[in-house]
Tab-separated table of C-alpha atoms in Angstrom:
chain	number	residue	atom	x	y	z
A	1	MET	CA	77.544	180.490	146.129
A	2	LYS	CA	75.380	181.045	143.055
A	3	ARG	CA	74.171	177.952	141.218
A	4	LEU	CA	73.079	177.684	137.578
A	5	LEU	CA	71.543	174.671	135.847
A	6	VAL	CA	71.779	174.211	132.073
A	7	ALA	CA	68.876	171.962	131.161
A	8	ASN	CA	66.574	170.733	128.427
A	9	ALA	CA	64.928	167.322	128.329
A	10	LYS	CA	65.820	166.990	124.613
A	11	GLY	CA	69.255	165.599	123.839
A	12	GLY	CA	71.343	167.553	121.336
A	13	SER	CA	70.236	171.015	122.417
A	14	GLY	CA	73.802	172.065	123.225
A	15	LYS	CA	73.668	171.858	127.018
A	16	THR	CA	77.285	170.782	127.508
A	17	THR	CA	78.636	173.319	125.032
A	18	LEU	CA	76.757	176.070	126.822
A	19	ALA	CA	77.728	174.833	130.303
A	20	THR	CA	81.437	174.615	129.497
A	21	ASN	CA	81.460	178.066	127.924
A	22	LEU	CA	79.595	179.561	130.882
A	23	ALA	CA	82.150	178.021	133.238
A	24	GLY	CA	85.007	179.305	131.075
A	25	LEU	CA	83.497	182.791	131.029
A	26	LEU	CA	83.252	182.956	134.816
A	27	ALA	CA	86.725	181.501	135.363
A	28	ALA	CA	88.225	184.037	132.939
A	29	ARG	CA	86.732	186.781	135.129
A	30	GLY	CA	88.576	185.409	138.153
A	31	VAL	CA	85.484	183.788	139.668
A	32	ARG	CA	86.076	180.515	141.529
A	33	THR	CA	83.921	178.233	139.406
A	34	VAL	CA	82.784	174.609	139.649
A	35	LEU	CA	81.524	172.667	136.637
A	36	ALA	CA	79.248	169.958	138.009
A	37	ASP	CA	78.547	167.145	135.541
A	38	LEU	CA	75.235	165.417	136.324
A	39	ASP	CA	75.138	163.491	133.031
A	40	ARG	CA	76.226	159.836	133.082
A	41	GLN	CA	78.100	160.417	129.809
A	42	ARG	CA	80.436	162.773	131.718
A	43	SER	CA	81.102	164.969	128.675
A	44	SER	CA	81.781	168.056	130.814
A	45	ALA	CA	84.088	166.089	133.095
A	46	ARG	CA	86.086	164.835	130.101
A	47	TRP	CA	86.245	168.410	128.737
A	48	LEU	CA	87.818	169.460	132.035
A	49	GLU	CA	90.369	166.633	131.759
A	50	ARG	CA	91.446	168.069	128.386
A	51	ARG	CA	91.691	171.624	129.724
A	52	PRO	CA	95.280	172.987	129.550
A	53	ALA	CA	96.930	173.606	132.904
A	54	GLY	CA	97.703	177.241	132.076
A	55	PHE	CA	94.054	178.223	131.573
A	56	PRO	CA	91.955	179.771	134.365
A	57	ARG	CA	91.077	176.988	136.774
A	58	ILE	CA	87.651	175.384	136.753
A	59	ALA	CA	87.044	172.787	139.445
A	60	GLY	CA	85.086	169.678	138.525
A	61	TRP	CA	82.470	167.702	140.440
A	62	THR	CA	80.266	164.689	139.674
A	63	PRO	CA	77.681	162.853	141.809
A	64	ASP	CA	80.346	160.194	142.434
A	65	ASP	CA	82.352	162.744	144.452
A	66	PRO	CA	81.699	163.588	148.125
A	67	ALA	CA	79.301	166.496	148.583
A	68	ASP	CA	81.995	168.519	150.369
A	69	ALA	CA	84.825	167.615	147.980
A	70	LEU	CA	85.316	171.255	146.958
A	71	LYS	CA	84.926	172.855	150.375
A	72	SER	CA	88.538	174.074	150.407
A	73	PHE	CA	88.105	175.561	146.914
A	74	ASN	CA	85.295	177.748	148.294
A	75	PRO	CA	83.497	178.153	144.955
A	76	GLN	CA	81.607	181.327	144.110
A	77	TRP	CA	79.635	179.828	141.193
A	78	ALA	CA	78.544	176.309	140.251
A	79	ILE	CA	77.444	175.471	136.711
A	80	TYR	CA	75.430	172.228	136.515
A	81	ASP	CA	75.437	170.352	133.204
A	82	SER	CA	72.298	168.200	133.272
A	83	PRO	CA	71.463	164.951	131.489
A	84	ALA	CA	68.866	164.653	128.736
A	85	ALA	CA	65.423	163.437	129.804
A	86	LEU	CA	65.718	165.292	133.104
A	87	ARG	CA	62.268	165.068	134.673
A	88	GLY	CA	60.304	163.932	137.714
A	89	ASP	CA	62.197	163.480	140.965
A	90	GLU	CA	65.563	164.158	139.282
A	91	LEU	CA	64.335	167.505	137.958
A	92	GLU	CA	62.878	168.432	141.334
A	93	ALA	CA	66.140	167.543	143.077
A	94	ALA	CA	68.197	169.523	140.553
A	95	LEU	CA	66.025	172.618	140.976
A	96	LYS	CA	66.499	172.503	144.738
A	97	ARG	CA	70.232	172.982	144.117
A	98	VAL	CA	70.085	176.031	141.852
A	99	ASP	CA	69.078	179.683	141.625
A	100	LEU	CA	68.989	179.950	137.827
A	101	VAL	CA	67.965	177.663	134.960
A	102	VAL	CA	69.208	178.253	131.415
A	103	VAL	CA	67.288	176.355	128.735
A	104	PRO	CA	68.987	176.143	125.307
A	105	VAL	CA	66.584	175.635	122.410
A	106	VAL	CA	67.633	174.834	118.839
A	107	PRO	CA	65.646	175.645	115.662
A	108	SER	CA	64.090	172.255	115.032
A	109	VAL	CA	60.426	171.274	115.200
A	110	PHE	CA	61.268	168.183	117.240
A	111	ASP	CA	63.378	170.185	119.693
A	112	MET	CA	60.766	172.897	120.067
A	113	ASP	CA	58.057	170.288	120.682
A	114	ALA	CA	60.197	168.672	123.394
A	115	SER	CA	60.992	172.085	124.863
A	116	VAL	CA	57.295	172.849	125.261
A	117	ASP	CA	56.893	169.787	127.487
A	118	PHE	CA	60.046	170.629	129.432
A	119	LEU	CA	59.164	174.280	130.002
A	120	GLU	CA	55.702	173.276	131.168
A	121	MET	CA	57.295	170.796	133.561
A	122	LEU	CA	59.597	173.519	134.854
A	123	ALA	CA	56.701	175.909	135.366
A	124	GLY	CA	54.982	173.299	137.519
A	125	GLN	CA	57.919	172.811	139.870
A	126	LYS	CA	57.591	174.261	143.361
A	127	ALA	CA	60.977	176.022	143.220
A	128	VAL	CA	59.924	177.859	140.057
A	129	ARG	CA	56.408	178.677	141.287
A	130	LYS	CA	57.848	180.138	144.506
A	131	GLY	CA	60.403	182.197	142.574
A	132	GLU	CA	63.382	180.345	144.031
A	133	SER	CA	64.663	179.346	140.562
A	134	ALA	CA	64.520	181.805	137.645
A	135	ILE	CA	64.329	180.541	134.043
A	136	VAL	CA	65.912	182.097	130.950
A	137	LEU	CA	66.202	180.860	127.357
A	138	VAL	CA	69.094	180.741	124.894
A	139	ALA	CA	68.466	180.360	121.168
A	140	ASN	CA	71.194	177.920	120.153
A	141	ARG	CA	72.714	176.870	116.796
A	142	VAL	CA	70.795	179.582	114.976
A	143	ASP	CA	71.215	180.521	111.318
A	144	ALA	CA	69.174	183.699	110.898
A	145	ARG	CA	68.805	183.088	107.134
A	146	THR	CA	66.676	179.976	107.593
A	147	LEU	CA	62.962	179.407	107.992
A	148	ALA	CA	63.716	177.281	111.060
A	149	ALA	CA	65.290	180.307	112.754
A	150	GLN	CA	62.130	182.340	112.105
A	151	GLU	CA	60.019	179.544	113.562
A	152	LEU	CA	62.264	179.479	116.616
A	153	GLU	CA	61.760	183.217	117.123
A	154	SER	CA	57.989	182.707	117.095
A	155	PHE	CA	58.355	179.845	119.547
A	156	LEU	CA	60.483	181.890	121.961
A	157	ALA	CA	58.137	184.879	121.746
A	158	ALA	CA	55.256	182.706	122.946
A	159	TRP	CA	56.894	182.258	126.363
A	160	ASP	CA	57.010	184.981	128.995
A	161	LEU	CA	60.680	184.275	129.625
A	162	PRO	CA	63.845	186.293	128.893
A	163	VAL	CA	65.838	185.220	125.829
A	164	ILE	CA	69.376	186.181	126.824
A	165	ALA	CA	71.354	185.257	123.687
A	166	HIS	CA	71.271	183.930	120.128
A	167	LEU	CA	74.254	181.644	119.466
A	168	HIS	CA	75.318	180.137	116.137
A	169	ALA	CA	76.468	176.658	115.139
A	170	ALA	CA	80.050	177.851	114.724
A	171	GLN	CA	83.079	175.603	114.259
A	172	VAL	CA	84.832	177.396	117.109
A	173	TYR	CA	82.641	175.448	119.555
A	174	VAL	CA	83.866	172.176	118.052
A	175	HIS	CA	87.461	173.356	118.552
A	176	CYS	CA	86.742	174.339	122.151
A	177	ALA	CA	85.085	171.017	122.955
A	178	ALA	CA	88.070	169.076	121.626
A	179	ASN	CA	90.688	171.145	123.457
A	180	GLY	CA	89.166	171.834	126.853
A	181	SER	CA	88.833	175.521	126.070
A	182	SER	CA	86.008	178.054	125.965
A	183	LEU	CA	85.369	181.192	123.946
A	184	SER	CA	86.795	183.193	126.827
A	185	ASP	CA	90.142	181.372	126.557
A	186	LEU	CA	90.661	182.210	122.870
A	187	PRO	CA	92.167	185.310	121.241
A	188	ARG	CA	89.368	187.576	120.065
A	189	SER	CA	90.622	187.299	116.487
A	190	ARG	CA	89.843	183.555	116.462
A	191	ALA	CA	86.271	183.752	117.711
A	192	GLU	CA	85.094	187.346	117.374
A	193	PRO	CA	81.557	186.761	116.008
A	194	GLU	CA	80.656	184.211	118.678
A	195	ILE	CA	82.331	186.197	121.454
A	196	ASP	CA	80.071	189.098	120.471
A	197	ARG	CA	77.022	186.823	120.486
A	198	PHE	CA	78.005	185.590	123.939
A	199	GLU	CA	78.292	189.155	125.244
A	200	PRO	CA	74.638	189.414	126.412
A	201	ILE	CA	75.227	186.341	128.606
A	202	ARG	CA	78.315	188.008	130.059
A	203	HIS	CA	76.220	191.060	131.008
A	204	TRP	CA	73.384	188.895	132.339
A	205	LEU	CA	75.714	186.985	134.670
């Protein structure tokens, strides 16, 4: 099973939105997918509760569940939605579970400052140093017309890490969050620009 952690120590970076859409993308491709919610707020778990029965199945898991709760499901991918302020022993434990780490970064000075600390923490973790966990970045909630977006591009360029997508702050994500859906569950006509922006992630996976 492949395991992917969506993480950033700064709250509000769009971790849950990205995690749910990654899970929806994999499920739409027929991949047996688990969405593991490590955040005490359980936003991903509640998103799954709202998910219509007719959509591609995504299994849910939280730390309150037995470790082998999904053994019969035999998942092929697990997407971990992490809490804010993930650091120290919790970060080390999370990295031991996963092969890939996706770090969403939004165009805000405060978020970029917090992301510096988090990326430096990641770089210092044994799993990352030994190459057991790869790190990629996603530029999130970007409006290319703004100065903040230009500053974000400079920030991302300073790190020797792949930037796999640039996503916008589109209303379609609000709709998906409220209805237990993902971009991959919607007709292309309803979400075409963001589906196109998500395409590099599809290829990367």
